[in-house]
mmCIF file with all atom_site columns, C-alpha atoms in Angstrom:
data_model
loop_
_atom_site.group_PDB
_atom_site.id
_atom_site.type_symbol
_atom_site.label_atom_id
_atom_site.label_alt_id
_atom_site.label_comp_id
_atom_site.label_asym_id
_atom_site.label_entity_id
_atom_site.label_seq_id
_atom_site.pdbx_PDB_ins_code
_atom_site.Cartn_x
_atom_site.Cartn_y
_atom_site.Cartn_z
_atom_site.occupancy
_atom_site.B_iso_or_equiv
_atom_site.pdbx_formal_charge
_atom_site.auth_seq_id
_atom_site.auth_comp_id
_atom_site.auth_asym_id
_atom_site.auth_atom_id
_atom_site.pdbx_PDB_model_num
ATOM 1   C CA . UNK A 1 1   ? 98.617  99.810  126.688 1.00 0.00 ? 13  UNK A CA 1
ATOM 2   C CA . UNK A 1 2   ? 99.334  101.292 123.282 1.00 0.00 ? 14  UNK A CA 1
ATOM 3   C CA . UNK A 1 3   ? 98.151  100.303 119.827 1.00 0.00 ? 15  UNK A CA 1
ATOM 4   C CA . UNK A 1 4   ? 100.515 100.284 116.854 1.00 0.00 ? 16  UNK A CA 1
ATOM 5   C CA . UNK A 1 5   ? 100.126 99.854  113.097 1.00 0.00 ? 17  UNK A CA 1
ATOM 6   C CA . UNK A 1 6   ? 102.797 97.460  111.806 1.00 0.00 ? 18  UNK A CA 1
ATOM 7   C CA . UNK A 1 7   ? 103.162 97.650  108.024 1.00 0.00 ? 19  UNK A CA 1
ATOM 8   C CA . UNK A 1 8   ? 103.805 94.492  105.991 1.00 0.00 ? 20  UNK A CA 1
ATOM 9   C CA . UNK A 1 9   ? 104.437 94.354  102.255 1.00 0.00 ? 21  UNK A CA 1
ATOM 10  C CA . UNK A 1 10  ? 104.095 90.764  100.998 1.00 0.00 ? 22  UNK A CA 1
ATOM 11  C CA . UNK A 1 11  ? 106.454 91.554  98.097  1.00 0.00 ? 23  UNK A CA 1
ATOM 12  C CA . UNK A 1 12  ? 109.311 92.478  100.466 1.00 0.00 ? 24  UNK A CA 1
ATOM 13  C CA . UNK A 1 13  ? 108.597 91.033  103.909 1.00 0.00 ? 25  UNK A CA 1
ATOM 14  C CA . UNK A 1 14  ? 108.539 87.366  104.806 1.00 0.00 ? 26  UNK A CA 1
ATOM 15  C CA . UNK A 1 15  ? 107.232 85.460  107.815 1.00 0.00 ? 27  UNK A CA 1
ATOM 16  C CA . UNK A 1 16  ? 108.115 81.851  108.417 1.00 0.00 ? 28  UNK A CA 1
ATOM 17  C CA . UNK A 1 17  ? 109.830 81.885  104.993 1.00 0.00 ? 29  UNK A CA 1
ATOM 18  C CA . UNK A 1 18  ? 106.617 82.846  103.190 1.00 0.00 ? 30  UNK A CA 1
ATOM 19  C CA . UNK A 1 19  ? 105.336 86.165  101.827 1.00 0.00 ? 31  UNK A CA 1
ATOM 20  C CA . UNK A 1 20  ? 103.745 88.125  104.649 1.00 0.00 ? 32  UNK A CA 1
ATOM 21  C CA . UNK A 1 21  ? 100.224 88.138  103.253 1.00 0.00 ? 33  UNK A CA 1
ATOM 22  C CA . UNK A 1 22  ? 97.070  87.883  105.296 1.00 0.00 ? 34  UNK A CA 1
ATOM 23  C CA . UNK A 1 23  ? 96.766  84.161  104.440 1.00 0.00 ? 35  UNK A CA 1
ATOM 24  C CA . UNK A 1 24  ? 100.184 83.501  106.009 1.00 0.00 ? 36  UNK A CA 1
ATOM 25  C CA . UNK A 1 25  ? 99.223  85.485  109.109 1.00 0.00 ? 37  UNK A CA 1
ATOM 26  C CA . UNK A 1 26  ? 95.962  83.566  109.469 1.00 0.00 ? 38  UNK A CA 1
ATOM 27  C CA . UNK A 1 27  ? 97.807  80.253  109.202 1.00 0.00 ? 39  UNK A CA 1
ATOM 28  C CA . UNK A 1 28  ? 100.404 81.354  111.743 1.00 0.00 ? 40  UNK A CA 1
ATOM 29  C CA . UNK A 1 29  ? 97.685  82.590  114.124 1.00 0.00 ? 41  UNK A CA 1
ATOM 30  C CA . UNK A 1 30  ? 96.133  79.135  114.040 1.00 0.00 ? 42  UNK A CA 1
ATOM 31  C CA . UNK A 1 31  ? 99.303  77.007  114.040 1.00 0.00 ? 43  UNK A CA 1
ATOM 32  C CA . UNK A 1 32  ? 102.283 78.999  115.387 1.00 0.00 ? 44  UNK A CA 1
ATOM 33  C CA . UNK A 1 33  ? 101.059 82.264  116.931 1.00 0.00 ? 45  UNK A CA 1
ATOM 34  C CA . UNK A 1 34  ? 104.341 83.230  118.618 1.00 0.00 ? 46  UNK A CA 1
ATOM 35  C CA . UNK A 1 35  ? 106.542 85.371  116.346 1.00 0.00 ? 47  UNK A CA 1
ATOM 36  C CA . UNK A 1 36  ? 109.589 87.569  116.545 1.00 0.00 ? 48  UNK A CA 1
ATOM 37  C CA . UNK A 1 37  ? 109.284 90.681  114.392 1.00 0.00 ? 49  UNK A CA 1
ATOM 38  C CA . UNK A 1 38  ? 111.968 93.153  113.438 1.00 0.00 ? 50  UNK A CA 1
ATOM 39  C CA . UNK A 1 39  ? 111.858 96.865  114.112 1.00 0.00 ? 51  UNK A CA 1
ATOM 40  C CA . UNK A 1 40  ? 114.048 99.517  112.525 1.00 0.00 ? 52  UNK A CA 1
ATOM 41  C CA . UNK A 1 41  ? 113.970 101.472 115.781 1.00 0.00 ? 53  UNK A CA 1
ATOM 42  C CA . UNK A 1 42  ? 113.133 100.592 119.344 1.00 0.00 ? 54  UNK A CA 1
ATOM 43  C CA . UNK A 1 43  ? 109.837 102.506 119.662 1.00 0.00 ? 55  UNK A CA 1
ATOM 44  C CA . UNK A 1 44  ? 108.313 102.494 123.126 1.00 0.00 ? 56  UNK A CA 1
ATOM 45  C CA . UNK A 1 45  ? 106.451 99.244  122.966 1.00 0.00 ? 57  UNK A CA 1
ATOM 46  C CA . UNK A 1 46  ? 105.557 97.519  126.215 1.00 0.00 ? 58  UNK A CA 1
ATOM 47  C CA . UNK A 1 47  ? 104.251 94.027  127.008 1.00 0.00 ? 59  UNK A CA 1
ATOM 48  C CA . UNK A 1 48  ? 100.522 93.919  126.250 1.00 0.00 ? 60  UNK A CA 1
ATOM 49  C CA . UNK A 1 49  ? 100.672 96.561  123.502 1.00 0.00 ? 61  UNK A CA 1
ATOM 50  C CA . UNK A 1 50  ? 98.769  95.552  120.384 1.00 0.00 ? 62  UNK A CA 1
ATOM 51  C CA . UNK A 1 51  ? 100.271 95.450  116.900 1.00 0.00 ? 63  UNK A CA 1
ATOM 52  C CA . UNK A 1 52  ? 97.697  95.747  114.129 1.00 0.00 ? 64  UNK A CA 1
ATOM 53  C CA . UNK A 1 53  ? 99.094  94.339  110.878 1.00 0.00 ? 65  UNK A CA 1
ATOM 54  C CA . UNK A 1 54  ? 98.457  96.558  107.883 1.00 0.00 ? 66  UNK A CA 1
ATOM 55  C CA . UNK A 1 55  ? 99.017  94.746  104.604 1.00 0.00 ? 67  UNK A CA 1
ATOM 56  C CA . UNK A 1 56  ? 100.195 97.121  101.889 1.00 0.00 ? 68  UNK A CA 1
ATOM 57  C CA . UNK A 1 57  ? 99.184  94.781  99.061  1.00 0.00 ? 69  UNK A CA 1
ATOM 58  C CA . UNK A 1 58  ? 97.084  93.579  97.337  1.00 0.00 ? 70  UNK A CA 1
ATOM 59  C CA . UNK A 1 59  ? 94.393  95.176  99.523  1.00 0.00 ? 71  UNK A CA 1
ATOM 60  C CA . UNK A 1 60  ? 95.572  98.000  101.815 1.00 0.00 ? 72  UNK A CA 1
ATOM 61  C CA . UNK A 1 61  ? 93.976  96.950  105.087 1.00 0.00 ? 73  UNK A CA 1
ATOM 62  C CA . UNK A 1 62  ? 94.505  95.666  108.626 1.00 0.00 ? 74  UNK A CA 1
ATOM 63  C CA . UNK A 1 63  ? 93.797  91.936  108.677 1.00 0.00 ? 75  UNK A CA 1
ATOM 64  C CA . UNK A 1 64  ? 95.636  90.570  111.761 1.00 0.00 ? 76  UNK A CA 1
ATOM 65  C CA . UNK A 1 65  ? 96.518  91.557  115.330 1.00 0.00 ? 77  UNK A CA 1
ATOM 66  C CA . UNK A 1 66  ? 99.092  90.476  117.913 1.00 0.00 ? 78  UNK A CA 1
ATOM 67  C CA . UNK A 1 67  ? 100.062 91.403  121.457 1.00 0.00 ? 79  UNK A CA 1
ATOM 68  C CA . UNK A 1 68  ? 103.631 92.251  122.459 1.00 0.00 ? 80  UNK A CA 1
ATOM 69  C CA . UNK A 1 69  ? 105.078 89.673  124.840 1.00 0.00 ? 81  UNK A CA 1
ATOM 70  C CA . UNK A 1 70  ? 108.051 91.802  125.887 1.00 0.00 ? 82  UNK A CA 1
ATOM 71  C CA . UNK A 1 71  ? 109.839 95.073  125.102 1.00 0.00 ? 83  UNK A CA 1
ATOM 72  C CA . UNK A 1 72  ? 111.895 95.399  121.892 1.00 0.00 ? 84  UNK A CA 1
ATOM 73  C CA . UNK A 1 73  ? 115.482 94.225  122.282 1.00 0.00 ? 85  UNK A CA 1
ATOM 74  C CA . UNK A 1 74  ? 118.596 94.487  120.115 1.00 0.00 ? 86  UNK A CA 1
ATOM 75  C CA . UNK A 1 75  ? 119.139 91.565  117.758 1.00 0.00 ? 87  UNK A CA 1
ATOM 76  C CA . UNK A 1 76  ? 122.628 90.337  118.605 1.00 0.00 ? 88  UNK A CA 1
ATOM 77  C CA . UNK A 1 77  ? 122.550 87.630  115.916 1.00 0.00 ? 89  UNK A CA 1
ATOM 78  C CA . UNK A 1 78  ? 121.813 89.767  112.850 1.00 0.00 ? 90  UNK A CA 1
ATOM 79  C CA . UNK A 1 79  ? 123.492 93.181  112.527 1.00 0.00 ? 91  UNK A CA 1
ATOM 80  C CA . UNK A 1 80  ? 121.103 94.120  109.681 1.00 0.00 ? 92  UNK A CA 1
ATOM 81  C CA . UNK A 1 81  ? 118.118 93.976  112.054 1.00 0.00 ? 93  UNK A CA 1
ATOM 82  C CA . UNK A 1 82  ? 118.358 96.624  114.773 1.00 0.00 ? 94  UNK A CA 1
ATOM 83  C CA . UNK A 1 83  ? 115.577 95.355  117.095 1.00 0.00 ? 95  UNK A CA 1
ATOM 84  C CA . UNK A 1 84  ? 113.339 92.338  117.643 1.00 0.00 ? 96  UNK A CA 1
ATOM 85  C CA . UNK A 1 85  ? 110.002 92.231  119.445 1.00 0.00 ? 97  UNK A CA 1
ATOM 86  C CA . UNK A 1 86  ? 108.371 88.966  120.491 1.00 0.00 ? 98  UNK A CA 1
ATOM 87  C CA . UNK A 1 87  ? 104.608 88.915  119.876 1.00 0.00 ? 99  UNK A CA 1
ATOM 88  C CA . UNK A 1 88  ? 101.734 86.457  119.934 1.00 0.00 ? 100 UNK A CA 1
ATOM 89  C CA . UNK A 1 89  ? 99.028  86.615  117.287 1.00 0.00 ? 101 UNK A CA 1
ATOM 90  C CA . UNK A 1 90  ? 95.514  86.865  118.728 1.00 0.00 ? 102 UNK A CA 1
ATOM 91  C CA . UNK A 1 91  ? 93.885  83.957  116.910 1.00 0.00 ? 103 UNK A CA 1
ATOM 92  C CA . UNK A 1 92  ? 90.149  84.750  117.082 1.00 0.00 ? 104 UNK A CA 1
ATOM 93  C CA . UNK A 1 93  ? 90.668  88.466  116.458 1.00 0.00 ? 105 UNK A CA 1
ATOM 94  C CA . UNK A 1 94  ? 92.923  87.681  113.484 1.00 0.00 ? 106 UNK A CA 1
ATOM 95  C CA . UNK A 1 95  ? 90.252  85.353  112.071 1.00 0.00 ? 107 UNK A CA 1
ATOM 96  C CA . UNK A 1 96  ? 87.664  88.132  112.415 1.00 0.00 ? 108 UNK A CA 1
ATOM 97  C CA . UNK A 1 97  ? 89.927  90.701  110.738 1.00 0.00 ? 109 UNK A CA 1
ATOM 98  C CA . UNK A 1 98  ? 90.800  88.245  107.977 1.00 0.00 ? 110 UNK A CA 1
ATOM 99  C CA . UNK A 1 99  ? 87.087  87.917  107.160 1.00 0.00 ? 111 UNK A CA 1
ATOM 100 C CA . UNK A 1 100 ? 86.406  91.655  107.455 1.00 0.00 ? 112 UNK A CA 1
ATOM 101 C CA . UNK A 1 101 ? 89.619  93.751  107.181 1.00 0.00 ? 113 UNK A CA 1
ATOM 102 C CA . UNK A 1 102 ? 89.787  97.424  108.181 1.00 0.00 ? 114 UNK A CA 1
ATOM 103 C CA . UNK A 1 103 ? 90.619  99.504  105.111 1.00 0.00 ? 115 UNK A CA 1
ATOM 104 C CA . UNK A 1 104 ? 93.179  102.269 104.834 1.00 0.00 ? 116 UNK A CA 1
ATOM 105 C CA . UNK A 1 105 ? 90.362  104.806 104.514 1.00 0.00 ? 117 UNK A CA 1
ATOM 106 C CA . UNK A 1 106 ? 88.714  103.601 107.740 1.00 0.00 ? 118 UNK A CA 1
ATOM 107 C CA . UNK A 1 107 ? 92.071  103.972 109.530 1.00 0.00 ? 119 UNK A CA 1
ATOM 108 C CA . UNK A 1 108 ? 92.615  107.490 108.235 1.00 0.00 ? 120 UNK A CA 1
ATOM 109 C CA . UNK A 1 109 ? 96.183  106.610 107.264 1.00 0.00 ? 121 UNK A CA 1
ATOM 110 C CA . UNK A 1 110 ? 98.136  109.208 105.369 1.00 0.00 ? 122 UNK A CA 1
ATOM 111 C CA . UNK A 1 111 ? 101.806 108.538 104.784 1.00 0.00 ? 123 UNK A CA 1
ATOM 112 C CA . UNK A 1 112 ? 102.573 104.945 105.692 1.00 0.00 ? 124 UNK A CA 1
ATOM 113 C CA . UNK A 1 113 ? 105.669 104.232 107.776 1.00 0.00 ? 125 UNK A CA 1
ATOM 114 C CA . UNK A 1 114 ? 106.891 100.866 109.015 1.00 0.00 ? 126 UNK A CA 1
ATOM 115 C CA . UNK A 1 115 ? 105.445 101.291 112.524 1.00 0.00 ? 127 UNK A CA 1
ATOM 116 C CA . UNK A 1 116 ? 103.217 104.056 113.824 1.00 0.00 ? 128 UNK A CA 1
ATOM 117 C CA . UNK A 1 117 ? 100.678 104.597 116.574 1.00 0.00 ? 129 UNK A CA 1
ATOM 118 C CA . UNK A 1 118 ? 97.018  103.948 115.800 1.00 0.00 ? 130 UNK A CA 1
ATOM 119 C CA . UNK A 1 119 ? 95.034  107.160 115.501 1.00 0.00 ? 131 UNK A CA 1
ATOM 120 C CA . UNK A 1 120 ? 92.572  107.461 118.414 1.00 0.00 ? 132 UNK A CA 1
ATOM 121 C CA . UNK A 1 121 ? 89.587  107.733 116.064 1.00 0.00 ? 133 UNK A CA 1
ATOM 122 C CA . UNK A 1 122 ? 90.562  104.465 114.309 1.00 0.00 ? 134 UNK A CA 1
ATOM 123 C CA . UNK A 1 123 ? 90.881  102.357 117.462 1.00 0.00 ? 135 UNK A CA 1
ATOM 124 C CA . UNK A 1 124 ? 87.128  101.781 118.016 1.00 0.00 ? 136 UNK A CA 1
ATOM 125 C CA . UNK A 1 125 ? 86.798  100.497 114.432 1.00 0.00 ? 137 UNK A CA 1
ATOM 126 C CA . UNK A 1 126 ? 89.750  98.106  114.869 1.00 0.00 ? 138 UNK A CA 1
ATOM 127 C CA . UNK A 1 127 ? 88.490  96.783  118.190 1.00 0.00 ? 139 UNK A CA 1
ATOM 128 C CA . UNK A 1 128 ? 84.944  96.274  116.924 1.00 0.00 ? 140 UNK A CA 1
ATOM 129 C CA . UNK A 1 129 ? 86.051  94.545  113.715 1.00 0.00 ? 141 UNK A CA 1
ATOM 130 C CA . UNK A 1 130 ? 88.424  92.269  115.681 1.00 0.00 ? 142 UNK A CA 1
ATOM 131 C CA . UNK A 1 131 ? 85.748  91.440  118.253 1.00 0.00 ? 143 UNK A CA 1
ATOM 132 C CA . UNK A 1 132 ? 87.837  92.819  121.130 1.00 0.00 ? 144 UNK A CA 1
#
């Protein structure tokens, strides 16, 4: 199992037709936890990998988590989106992170890319804060 940081910018990214803020993610975790997310490249994600959602604004922090349901696959319906990965938000862990997000400083993030592996030293903080 691998852990990934998935970057969301509520000014640019939308989920369920709404800005991708932590409030939207909390609502989705409680009401519609199954999502399909886009990826600019395939990465090596496997079923069971965790995606930790880092919100770029207004507070730079991880405030939601999901598990990959399958491997990334090409999106045959939208040529502008190279890959799709089906995930399920982990409801209780997302609630815990919503209440007490993990800051950029605690993650030791330097340059932020769309998807990157979690640094080994940051994983214990994420797991503890999410109650996992």
